[in-house]
Short mmCIF file of N, CA and C in Angstrom, two decimals:
data_model
loop_
_atom_site.label_atom_id
_atom_site.label_comp_id
_atom_site.label_asym_id
_atom_site.label_seq_id
_atom_site.Cartn_x
_atom_site.Cartn_y
_atom_site.Cartn_z
N MET A 1 -8.96 18.21 -29.33
CA MET A 1 -10.07 19.13 -28.99
C MET A 1 -9.91 20.39 -29.82
N LYS A 2 -8.70 20.85 -30.08
CA LYS A 2 -8.44 22.11 -30.77
C LYS A 2 -8.94 21.93 -32.22
N LYS A 3 -8.67 20.75 -32.82
CA LYS A 3 -9.11 20.53 -34.19
C LYS A 3 -10.66 20.60 -34.30
N ARG A 4 -11.37 20.06 -33.33
CA ARG A 4 -12.82 20.10 -33.31
C ARG A 4 -13.29 21.59 -33.27
N ASN A 5 -12.68 22.39 -32.46
CA ASN A 5 -13.05 23.82 -32.40
C ASN A 5 -12.77 24.49 -33.78
N GLU A 6 -11.65 24.18 -34.36
CA GLU A 6 -11.31 24.70 -35.74
C GLU A 6 -12.32 24.28 -36.77
N LYS A 7 -12.75 23.02 -36.67
CA LYS A 7 -13.74 22.53 -37.60
C LYS A 7 -15.09 23.24 -37.35
N GLY A 8 -15.47 23.45 -36.10
CA GLY A 8 -16.70 24.13 -35.78
C GLY A 8 -16.71 25.50 -36.29
N THR A 9 -15.63 26.22 -36.12
CA THR A 9 -15.45 27.62 -36.61
C THR A 9 -15.53 27.56 -38.16
N GLY A 10 -14.82 26.57 -38.74
CA GLY A 10 -14.80 26.44 -40.24
C GLY A 10 -16.21 26.25 -40.78
N ILE A 11 -17.03 25.48 -40.11
CA ILE A 11 -18.38 25.13 -40.55
C ILE A 11 -19.28 26.40 -40.46
N ILE A 12 -19.08 27.19 -39.37
CA ILE A 12 -19.79 28.41 -39.24
C ILE A 12 -19.41 29.39 -40.41
N GLN A 13 -18.14 29.46 -40.74
CA GLN A 13 -17.70 30.33 -41.81
C GLN A 13 -18.28 29.79 -43.10
N ILE A 14 -18.29 28.51 -43.36
CA ILE A 14 -18.84 27.92 -44.57
C ILE A 14 -20.33 28.29 -44.69
N ILE A 15 -21.04 28.15 -43.67
CA ILE A 15 -22.46 28.49 -43.71
C ILE A 15 -22.66 29.96 -44.02
N GLY A 16 -21.79 30.86 -43.44
CA GLY A 16 -21.83 32.23 -43.76
C GLY A 16 -21.55 32.51 -45.21
N GLU A 17 -20.52 31.86 -45.73
CA GLU A 17 -20.16 32.03 -47.15
C GLU A 17 -21.33 31.55 -48.05
N ILE A 18 -21.97 30.50 -47.76
CA ILE A 18 -23.07 30.01 -48.58
C ILE A 18 -24.18 31.03 -48.52
N LEU A 19 -24.59 31.46 -47.33
CA LEU A 19 -25.65 32.48 -47.15
C LEU A 19 -25.35 33.74 -47.90
N ILE A 20 -24.08 34.26 -47.80
CA ILE A 20 -23.77 35.47 -48.50
C ILE A 20 -23.86 35.24 -50.04
N GLY A 21 -23.40 34.10 -50.48
CA GLY A 21 -23.43 33.81 -51.93
C GLY A 21 -24.84 33.72 -52.40
N ILE A 22 -25.76 33.08 -51.69
CA ILE A 22 -27.11 32.93 -52.12
C ILE A 22 -27.78 34.31 -52.07
N LEU A 23 -27.58 35.07 -51.04
CA LEU A 23 -28.16 36.44 -50.92
C LEU A 23 -27.71 37.35 -52.06
N LEU A 24 -26.42 37.25 -52.41
CA LEU A 24 -25.92 38.05 -53.47
C LEU A 24 -26.54 37.59 -54.85
N PHE A 25 -26.74 36.32 -55.01
CA PHE A 25 -27.47 35.85 -56.24
C PHE A 25 -28.89 36.29 -56.31
N ILE A 26 -29.59 36.20 -55.19
CA ILE A 26 -31.07 36.53 -55.11
C ILE A 26 -31.28 37.98 -55.17
N ARG A 27 -30.65 38.74 -54.27
CA ARG A 27 -30.84 40.23 -54.15
C ARG A 27 -29.53 40.95 -53.94
N PRO A 28 -28.81 41.09 -55.01
CA PRO A 28 -27.46 41.69 -54.88
C PRO A 28 -27.58 43.14 -54.38
N ILE A 29 -28.55 43.91 -54.91
CA ILE A 29 -28.71 45.35 -54.46
C ILE A 29 -29.18 45.39 -52.99
N GLY A 30 -30.14 44.60 -52.63
CA GLY A 30 -30.68 44.58 -51.31
C GLY A 30 -29.60 44.16 -50.30
N PHE A 31 -28.82 43.16 -50.65
CA PHE A 31 -27.75 42.67 -49.75
C PHE A 31 -26.69 43.70 -49.59
N THR A 32 -26.31 44.33 -50.70
CA THR A 32 -25.27 45.36 -50.68
C THR A 32 -25.70 46.56 -49.88
N THR A 33 -26.98 46.93 -50.01
CA THR A 33 -27.56 48.03 -49.26
C THR A 33 -27.49 47.71 -47.76
N GLY A 34 -27.83 46.52 -47.37
CA GLY A 34 -27.72 46.09 -45.99
C GLY A 34 -26.37 46.20 -45.45
N ILE A 35 -25.41 45.71 -46.22
CA ILE A 35 -23.97 45.82 -45.80
C ILE A 35 -23.53 47.25 -45.60
N ILE A 36 -23.95 48.13 -46.52
CA ILE A 36 -23.56 49.52 -46.40
C ILE A 36 -24.20 50.14 -45.18
N THR A 37 -25.43 49.78 -44.90
CA THR A 37 -26.03 50.33 -43.69
C THR A 37 -25.38 49.83 -42.43
N ILE A 38 -25.05 48.56 -42.37
CA ILE A 38 -24.34 48.05 -41.21
C ILE A 38 -22.97 48.69 -41.02
N PHE A 39 -22.26 48.87 -42.15
CA PHE A 39 -20.99 49.62 -42.10
C PHE A 39 -21.20 50.99 -41.60
N GLY A 40 -22.27 51.70 -42.01
CA GLY A 40 -22.53 52.99 -41.60
C GLY A 40 -22.78 53.13 -40.08
N VAL A 41 -23.57 52.21 -39.57
CA VAL A 41 -23.86 52.17 -38.14
C VAL A 41 -22.54 51.97 -37.35
N LEU A 42 -21.71 51.06 -37.89
CA LEU A 42 -20.45 50.81 -37.15
C LEU A 42 -19.55 52.09 -37.20
N LEU A 43 -19.59 52.83 -38.35
CA LEU A 43 -18.80 54.09 -38.40
C LEU A 43 -19.34 55.12 -37.40
N VAL A 44 -20.66 55.18 -37.30
CA VAL A 44 -21.21 56.19 -36.36
C VAL A 44 -20.83 55.84 -34.92
N VAL A 45 -20.90 54.57 -34.60
CA VAL A 45 -20.52 54.14 -33.26
C VAL A 45 -19.02 54.41 -32.97
N ALA A 46 -18.18 54.13 -33.97
CA ALA A 46 -16.75 54.41 -33.83
C ALA A 46 -16.48 55.89 -33.69
N GLY A 47 -17.27 56.67 -34.43
CA GLY A 47 -17.10 58.14 -34.31
C GLY A 47 -17.48 58.66 -32.97
N ILE A 48 -18.56 58.16 -32.42
CA ILE A 48 -18.97 58.50 -31.07
C ILE A 48 -17.91 58.13 -30.07
N ALA A 49 -17.34 56.91 -30.19
CA ALA A 49 -16.28 56.47 -29.30
C ALA A 49 -15.07 57.41 -29.41
N GLN A 50 -14.70 57.84 -30.61
CA GLN A 50 -13.59 58.79 -30.81
C GLN A 50 -13.84 60.07 -30.15
N ILE A 51 -15.12 60.61 -30.26
CA ILE A 51 -15.40 61.88 -29.65
C ILE A 51 -15.43 61.82 -28.13
N ILE A 52 -16.00 60.71 -27.65
CA ILE A 52 -15.93 60.49 -26.16
C ILE A 52 -14.50 60.37 -25.68
N SER A 53 -13.65 59.68 -26.39
CA SER A 53 -12.24 59.51 -26.10
C SER A 53 -11.62 60.94 -26.07
N TYR A 54 -11.91 61.77 -27.00
CA TYR A 54 -11.33 63.11 -27.01
C TYR A 54 -11.65 63.86 -25.79
N PHE A 55 -12.93 63.89 -25.36
CA PHE A 55 -13.35 64.67 -24.18
C PHE A 55 -12.88 64.07 -22.88
N ARG A 56 -12.60 62.76 -22.88
CA ARG A 56 -12.14 62.07 -21.67
C ARG A 56 -10.64 62.17 -21.48
N SER A 57 -9.91 62.46 -22.59
CA SER A 57 -8.46 62.46 -22.48
C SER A 57 -7.94 63.79 -21.99
N ASP A 58 -6.77 63.85 -21.59
CA ASP A 58 -6.08 65.09 -21.18
C ASP A 58 -6.15 66.04 -22.35
N PRO A 59 -6.35 67.35 -22.09
CA PRO A 59 -6.46 68.34 -23.22
C PRO A 59 -5.29 68.27 -24.18
N LEU A 60 -4.04 68.12 -23.70
CA LEU A 60 -2.86 68.08 -24.57
C LEU A 60 -2.87 66.82 -25.43
N ASP A 61 -3.24 65.69 -24.82
CA ASP A 61 -3.28 64.41 -25.61
C ASP A 61 -4.48 64.50 -26.61
N GLY A 62 -5.57 65.11 -26.20
CA GLY A 62 -6.70 65.23 -27.15
C GLY A 62 -6.30 66.09 -28.38
N ALA A 63 -5.61 67.19 -28.12
CA ALA A 63 -5.13 68.07 -29.16
C ALA A 63 -4.11 67.34 -30.05
N ALA A 64 -3.30 66.47 -29.48
CA ALA A 64 -2.26 65.84 -30.23
C ALA A 64 -2.76 64.75 -31.16
N ASN A 65 -3.80 64.02 -30.74
CA ASN A 65 -4.18 62.81 -31.49
C ASN A 65 -5.33 63.10 -32.48
N GLY A 66 -5.98 64.18 -32.44
CA GLY A 66 -6.97 64.52 -33.44
C GLY A 66 -8.22 63.67 -33.38
N SER A 67 -8.59 63.10 -32.18
CA SER A 67 -9.71 62.17 -32.17
C SER A 67 -11.05 62.89 -32.35
N LEU A 68 -11.18 64.16 -32.11
CA LEU A 68 -12.42 64.92 -32.29
C LEU A 68 -12.73 64.96 -33.74
N SER A 69 -11.71 65.39 -34.54
CA SER A 69 -11.95 65.48 -36.05
C SER A 69 -12.20 64.12 -36.59
N LYS A 70 -11.39 63.09 -36.18
CA LYS A 70 -11.61 61.75 -36.66
C LYS A 70 -13.03 61.25 -36.34
N GLY A 71 -13.43 61.49 -35.11
CA GLY A 71 -14.76 61.01 -34.72
C GLY A 71 -15.88 61.75 -35.50
N LEU A 72 -15.73 63.03 -35.71
CA LEU A 72 -16.72 63.74 -36.53
C LEU A 72 -16.80 63.23 -38.01
N LEU A 73 -15.61 62.99 -38.58
CA LEU A 73 -15.53 62.43 -39.92
C LEU A 73 -16.17 61.03 -40.01
N GLU A 74 -15.92 60.22 -39.03
CA GLU A 74 -16.51 58.85 -38.98
C GLU A 74 -18.01 58.93 -38.88
N MET A 75 -18.48 59.84 -37.99
CA MET A 75 -19.93 60.03 -37.82
C MET A 75 -20.61 60.48 -39.13
N VAL A 76 -20.05 61.51 -39.75
CA VAL A 76 -20.61 61.97 -41.02
C VAL A 76 -20.55 60.86 -42.13
N GLY A 77 -19.45 60.18 -42.19
CA GLY A 77 -19.38 59.10 -43.17
C GLY A 77 -20.40 58.02 -42.88
N GLY A 78 -20.54 57.67 -41.65
CA GLY A 78 -21.50 56.68 -41.21
C GLY A 78 -22.92 57.09 -41.46
N LEU A 79 -23.24 58.31 -41.14
CA LEU A 79 -24.61 58.81 -41.40
C LEU A 79 -24.87 58.86 -42.92
N PHE A 80 -23.82 59.16 -43.70
CA PHE A 80 -24.04 59.11 -45.13
C PHE A 80 -24.35 57.71 -45.62
N CYS A 81 -23.67 56.74 -45.08
CA CYS A 81 -23.96 55.37 -45.40
C CYS A 81 -25.30 54.90 -45.08
N VAL A 82 -25.73 55.31 -43.82
CA VAL A 82 -27.04 54.91 -43.33
C VAL A 82 -28.15 55.55 -44.06
N LEU A 83 -28.02 56.91 -44.34
CA LEU A 83 -29.10 57.62 -44.88
C LEU A 83 -29.12 57.64 -46.39
N ASP A 84 -28.11 57.30 -47.09
CA ASP A 84 -28.05 57.41 -48.58
C ASP A 84 -27.32 56.21 -49.18
N GLN A 85 -27.79 54.98 -48.86
CA GLN A 85 -27.11 53.80 -49.45
C GLN A 85 -27.28 53.81 -50.94
N GLU A 86 -28.40 54.35 -51.42
CA GLU A 86 -28.59 54.35 -52.87
C GLU A 86 -27.49 54.99 -53.68
N TRP A 87 -26.81 56.05 -53.11
CA TRP A 87 -25.73 56.67 -53.70
C TRP A 87 -24.63 55.68 -54.09
N PHE A 88 -24.37 54.72 -53.21
CA PHE A 88 -23.32 53.76 -53.44
C PHE A 88 -23.74 52.80 -54.56
N ILE A 89 -24.99 52.46 -54.52
CA ILE A 89 -25.49 51.52 -55.61
C ILE A 89 -25.38 52.25 -56.95
N VAL A 90 -25.73 53.47 -57.05
CA VAL A 90 -25.70 54.22 -58.27
C VAL A 90 -24.28 54.42 -58.73
N THR A 91 -23.33 54.60 -57.86
CA THR A 91 -21.95 54.89 -58.21
C THR A 91 -21.13 53.60 -58.48
N PHE A 92 -21.70 52.49 -58.22
CA PHE A 92 -20.96 51.20 -58.50
C PHE A 92 -20.49 51.17 -60.00
N PRO A 93 -21.28 51.46 -60.94
CA PRO A 93 -20.77 51.47 -62.32
C PRO A 93 -19.56 52.42 -62.53
N ALA A 94 -19.68 53.53 -61.86
CA ALA A 94 -18.51 54.54 -61.92
C ALA A 94 -17.23 53.92 -61.34
N LEU A 95 -17.45 53.29 -60.23
CA LEU A 95 -16.31 52.56 -59.54
C LEU A 95 -15.75 51.48 -60.48
N THR A 96 -16.66 50.82 -61.16
CA THR A 96 -16.28 49.81 -62.13
C THR A 96 -15.39 50.39 -63.25
N ILE A 97 -15.82 51.57 -63.66
CA ILE A 97 -15.06 52.27 -64.74
C ILE A 97 -13.64 52.65 -64.20
N LEU A 98 -13.60 53.14 -62.97
CA LEU A 98 -12.27 53.47 -62.38
C LEU A 98 -11.43 52.22 -62.29
N TYR A 99 -12.06 51.11 -61.88
CA TYR A 99 -11.36 49.83 -61.84
C TYR A 99 -10.83 49.43 -63.17
N GLY A 100 -11.65 49.55 -64.23
CA GLY A 100 -11.20 49.25 -65.56
C GLY A 100 -10.03 50.09 -66.05
N ILE A 101 -10.06 51.40 -65.67
CA ILE A 101 -8.97 52.27 -66.00
C ILE A 101 -7.67 51.87 -65.28
N GLY A 102 -7.89 51.53 -64.00
CA GLY A 102 -6.71 51.04 -63.24
C GLY A 102 -6.13 49.72 -63.90
N MET A 103 -7.01 48.90 -64.33
CA MET A 103 -6.47 47.66 -65.00
C MET A 103 -5.76 47.99 -66.28
N LEU A 104 -6.31 48.92 -67.01
CA LEU A 104 -5.66 49.39 -68.34
C LEU A 104 -4.23 49.89 -67.99
N VAL A 105 -4.10 50.76 -66.98
CA VAL A 105 -2.78 51.31 -66.60
C VAL A 105 -1.87 50.15 -66.19
N SER A 106 -2.41 49.23 -65.41
CA SER A 106 -1.61 48.07 -64.96
C SER A 106 -1.17 47.22 -66.11
N GLY A 107 -2.01 47.08 -67.11
CA GLY A 107 -1.66 46.30 -68.30
C GLY A 107 -0.45 46.94 -69.05
N PHE A 108 -0.58 48.28 -69.21
CA PHE A 108 0.48 48.96 -69.90
C PHE A 108 1.83 48.83 -69.13
N THR A 109 1.71 48.92 -67.81
CA THR A 109 2.92 48.84 -66.97
C THR A 109 3.52 47.43 -67.10
N LYS A 110 2.64 46.44 -67.18
CA LYS A 110 3.08 45.03 -67.37
C LYS A 110 3.80 44.89 -68.73
N ILE A 111 3.22 45.53 -69.80
CA ILE A 111 3.85 45.47 -71.07
C ILE A 111 5.25 46.10 -71.00
N GLU A 112 5.36 47.18 -70.37
CA GLU A 112 6.72 47.85 -70.20
C GLU A 112 7.63 46.93 -69.47
N SER A 113 7.21 46.33 -68.37
CA SER A 113 8.06 45.41 -67.61
C SER A 113 8.54 44.22 -68.42
N ALA A 114 7.61 43.61 -69.19
CA ALA A 114 7.89 42.47 -69.99
C ALA A 114 8.90 42.87 -71.05
N THR A 115 8.70 44.02 -71.67
CA THR A 115 9.62 44.50 -72.73
C THR A 115 10.98 44.81 -72.15
N ASN A 116 11.07 45.37 -70.99
CA ASN A 116 12.34 45.60 -70.31
C ASN A 116 13.07 44.29 -70.09
N MET A 117 12.28 43.27 -69.65
CA MET A 117 12.93 41.95 -69.40
C MET A 117 13.43 41.36 -70.69
N ALA A 118 12.63 41.52 -71.79
CA ALA A 118 13.04 40.94 -73.06
C ALA A 118 14.33 41.65 -73.53
N ARG A 119 14.35 42.96 -73.43
CA ARG A 119 15.54 43.80 -73.83
C ARG A 119 16.73 43.42 -73.04
N LEU A 120 16.57 43.11 -71.79
CA LEU A 120 17.73 42.77 -70.85
C LEU A 120 18.10 41.36 -70.96
N LYS A 121 17.43 40.59 -71.86
CA LYS A 121 17.56 39.18 -72.06
C LYS A 121 17.37 38.34 -70.78
N ALA A 122 16.39 38.84 -70.01
CA ALA A 122 16.02 38.13 -68.75
C ALA A 122 15.04 36.99 -69.15
N GLY A 123 15.13 35.89 -68.50
CA GLY A 123 14.27 34.76 -68.81
C GLY A 123 12.83 35.03 -68.38
N GLN A 124 11.95 34.26 -68.87
CA GLN A 124 10.55 34.27 -68.48
C GLN A 124 9.82 35.55 -68.71
N TRP A 125 10.23 36.41 -69.67
CA TRP A 125 9.51 37.60 -69.96
C TRP A 125 8.19 37.37 -70.66
N THR A 126 8.01 36.21 -71.30
CA THR A 126 6.77 35.89 -71.98
C THR A 126 5.61 35.77 -70.99
N TRP A 127 5.88 35.34 -69.81
CA TRP A 127 4.87 35.22 -68.76
C TRP A 127 4.32 36.60 -68.42
N GLY A 128 5.19 37.58 -68.33
CA GLY A 128 4.81 38.92 -68.02
C GLY A 128 4.00 39.47 -69.15
N LEU A 129 4.38 39.17 -70.38
CA LEU A 129 3.58 39.61 -71.53
C LEU A 129 2.20 38.98 -71.63
N LEU A 130 2.12 37.67 -71.23
CA LEU A 130 0.86 37.00 -71.16
C LEU A 130 -0.02 37.65 -70.10
N SER A 131 0.53 37.96 -68.99
CA SER A 131 -0.20 38.58 -67.88
C SER A 131 -0.72 39.94 -68.31
N ALA A 132 0.12 40.71 -69.02
CA ALA A 132 -0.27 42.03 -69.56
C ALA A 132 -1.45 41.93 -70.54
N ALA A 133 -1.34 40.90 -71.42
CA ALA A 133 -2.44 40.73 -72.38
C ALA A 133 -3.77 40.34 -71.66
N LEU A 134 -3.71 39.44 -70.69
CA LEU A 134 -4.96 39.15 -69.92
C LEU A 134 -5.53 40.40 -69.25
N THR A 135 -4.59 41.11 -68.57
CA THR A 135 -5.06 42.29 -67.92
C THR A 135 -5.75 43.30 -68.83
N LEU A 136 -5.13 43.49 -70.03
CA LEU A 136 -5.70 44.43 -70.99
C LEU A 136 -7.05 43.95 -71.52
N ILE A 137 -7.11 42.63 -71.76
CA ILE A 137 -8.37 42.13 -72.24
C ILE A 137 -9.54 42.35 -71.21
N CYS A 138 -9.20 42.04 -69.96
CA CYS A 138 -10.16 42.25 -68.87
C CYS A 138 -10.56 43.72 -68.81
N ALA A 139 -9.59 44.67 -68.91
CA ALA A 139 -9.79 46.09 -68.84
C ALA A 139 -10.82 46.52 -69.99
N ILE A 140 -10.53 46.01 -71.15
CA ILE A 140 -11.36 46.32 -72.34
C ILE A 140 -12.77 45.84 -72.14
N ILE A 141 -12.94 44.65 -71.63
CA ILE A 141 -14.24 44.10 -71.40
C ILE A 141 -14.97 44.94 -70.40
N ILE A 142 -14.30 45.31 -69.27
CA ILE A 142 -14.94 46.14 -68.22
C ILE A 142 -15.31 47.49 -68.77
N LEU A 143 -14.36 48.14 -69.48
CA LEU A 143 -14.64 49.48 -69.96
C LEU A 143 -15.71 49.55 -71.14
N SER A 144 -15.82 48.42 -71.81
CA SER A 144 -16.80 48.42 -72.93
C SER A 144 -18.23 48.41 -72.39
N ASN A 145 -18.55 47.87 -71.26
CA ASN A 145 -19.83 47.94 -70.70
C ASN A 145 -19.80 47.81 -69.18
N PRO A 146 -19.49 48.83 -68.47
CA PRO A 146 -19.31 48.80 -67.03
C PRO A 146 -20.63 48.36 -66.31
N PHE A 147 -21.74 48.69 -66.89
CA PHE A 147 -23.00 48.34 -66.16
C PHE A 147 -23.16 46.83 -66.10
N THR A 148 -22.86 46.19 -67.22
CA THR A 148 -22.95 44.69 -67.23
C THR A 148 -21.85 44.15 -66.41
N SER A 149 -20.66 44.80 -66.40
CA SER A 149 -19.60 44.30 -65.57
C SER A 149 -19.88 44.27 -64.11
N THR A 150 -20.70 45.29 -63.62
CA THR A 150 -21.12 45.33 -62.26
C THR A 150 -21.97 44.16 -61.88
N ILE A 151 -22.93 43.85 -62.71
CA ILE A 151 -23.78 42.65 -62.51
C ILE A 151 -22.95 41.40 -62.52
N VAL A 152 -22.11 41.26 -63.52
CA VAL A 152 -21.25 40.08 -63.61
C VAL A 152 -20.34 40.05 -62.33
N LEU A 153 -19.86 41.13 -61.91
CA LEU A 153 -18.97 41.16 -60.70
C LEU A 153 -19.75 40.65 -59.51
N TRP A 154 -20.98 41.17 -59.32
CA TRP A 154 -21.79 40.71 -58.17
C TRP A 154 -22.06 39.14 -58.29
N ARG A 155 -22.33 38.67 -59.46
CA ARG A 155 -22.61 37.23 -59.65
C ARG A 155 -21.28 36.42 -59.49
N PHE A 156 -20.15 36.95 -59.89
CA PHE A 156 -18.89 36.30 -59.71
C PHE A 156 -18.56 36.23 -58.18
N VAL A 157 -18.80 37.33 -57.47
CA VAL A 157 -18.52 37.27 -56.03
C VAL A 157 -19.54 36.22 -55.33
N ALA A 158 -20.70 36.24 -55.72
CA ALA A 158 -21.63 35.28 -55.17
C ALA A 158 -21.21 33.84 -55.43
N ALA A 159 -20.89 33.64 -56.67
CA ALA A 159 -20.41 32.22 -57.07
C ALA A 159 -19.16 31.87 -56.35
N SER A 160 -18.19 32.77 -56.17
CA SER A 160 -16.95 32.50 -55.57
C SER A 160 -17.19 32.15 -54.09
N PHE A 161 -18.12 32.84 -53.40
CA PHE A 161 -18.45 32.51 -52.04
C PHE A 161 -18.95 31.05 -51.91
N ILE A 162 -19.87 30.72 -52.81
CA ILE A 162 -20.43 29.35 -52.76
C ILE A 162 -19.38 28.32 -53.10
N VAL A 163 -18.64 28.57 -54.15
CA VAL A 163 -17.55 27.57 -54.53
C VAL A 163 -16.53 27.44 -53.42
N GLU A 164 -16.16 28.56 -52.80
CA GLU A 164 -15.17 28.47 -51.70
C GLU A 164 -15.77 27.68 -50.56
N ALA A 165 -17.04 27.86 -50.31
CA ALA A 165 -17.71 27.08 -49.19
C ALA A 165 -17.73 25.63 -49.48
N VAL A 166 -18.00 25.25 -50.76
CA VAL A 166 -18.08 23.84 -51.18
C VAL A 166 -16.66 23.22 -50.98
N VAL A 167 -15.64 23.95 -51.46
CA VAL A 167 -14.27 23.49 -51.32
C VAL A 167 -13.89 23.33 -49.85
N ASP A 168 -14.29 24.26 -49.01
CA ASP A 168 -14.04 24.19 -47.60
C ASP A 168 -14.73 22.93 -46.99
N VAL A 169 -15.94 22.65 -47.41
CA VAL A 169 -16.61 21.45 -46.93
C VAL A 169 -15.89 20.19 -47.28
N ILE A 170 -15.41 20.14 -48.54
CA ILE A 170 -14.66 18.98 -49.03
C ILE A 170 -13.42 18.87 -48.19
N ALA A 171 -12.71 19.98 -47.98
CA ALA A 171 -11.50 19.96 -47.23
C ALA A 171 -11.66 19.46 -45.84
N ILE A 172 -12.75 19.87 -45.21
CA ILE A 172 -13.03 19.43 -43.79
C ILE A 172 -13.31 17.96 -43.81
N PHE A 173 -13.99 17.47 -44.74
CA PHE A 173 -14.37 16.02 -44.74
C PHE A 173 -13.15 15.22 -45.11
N LEU A 174 -12.30 15.71 -45.94
CA LEU A 174 -11.16 14.92 -46.37
C LEU A 174 -9.89 15.08 -45.47
N SER A 175 -10.01 16.02 -44.50
CA SER A 175 -8.85 16.22 -43.60
C SER A 175 -8.72 15.03 -42.74
N LYS A 176 -7.49 14.72 -42.34
CA LYS A 176 -7.21 13.53 -41.48
C LYS A 176 -7.91 13.63 -40.15
N LYS A 177 -8.33 12.46 -39.69
CA LYS A 177 -9.01 12.41 -38.43
C LYS A 177 -8.01 12.73 -37.31
N GLU A 178 -8.54 13.19 -36.20
CA GLU A 178 -7.69 13.45 -35.04
C GLU A 178 -7.12 12.15 -34.56
N PRO A 179 -5.79 12.22 -34.16
CA PRO A 179 -5.21 10.94 -33.63
C PRO A 179 -5.85 10.57 -32.32
N SER A 180 -6.00 9.32 -32.11
CA SER A 180 -6.66 8.87 -30.82
C SER A 180 -5.69 8.83 -29.71
#
């Protein structure tokens, strides 16, 4: 019985992955805007709960845990998400640039690590160097055109949701049947 419940939950997750993948392919900006709005509403609700918790708690406890300021920050952040989703859409390329810079730094760190391993005559340093090269190549691609990278990233996420769902379906059908 437990396996049937797990398969039922798995199928619901698979359907969700397929829907997210399709929505990201069809309307990546619209879907992302919807997610940002939902996240904003949840932040506002969490902020209200924090503020209520503050006023319901003992004054010393309320002063100690800072739930009033946390609640106000959550509400402001949530309202920003709800009222200005476009800001997030516009800043995605900037976030992609920051991600590319982070990858560049990571690639240089990996080069140093691989070089240290080679100098210390440690085995398998070539894998670290290969990893560094791949990281640097990806960083250069992202930094050369972050606007295209953002679109590619949305499409990659969409495709990965769909591929993961297909693999999950195959795994469910190929899994062993429940013992009788």
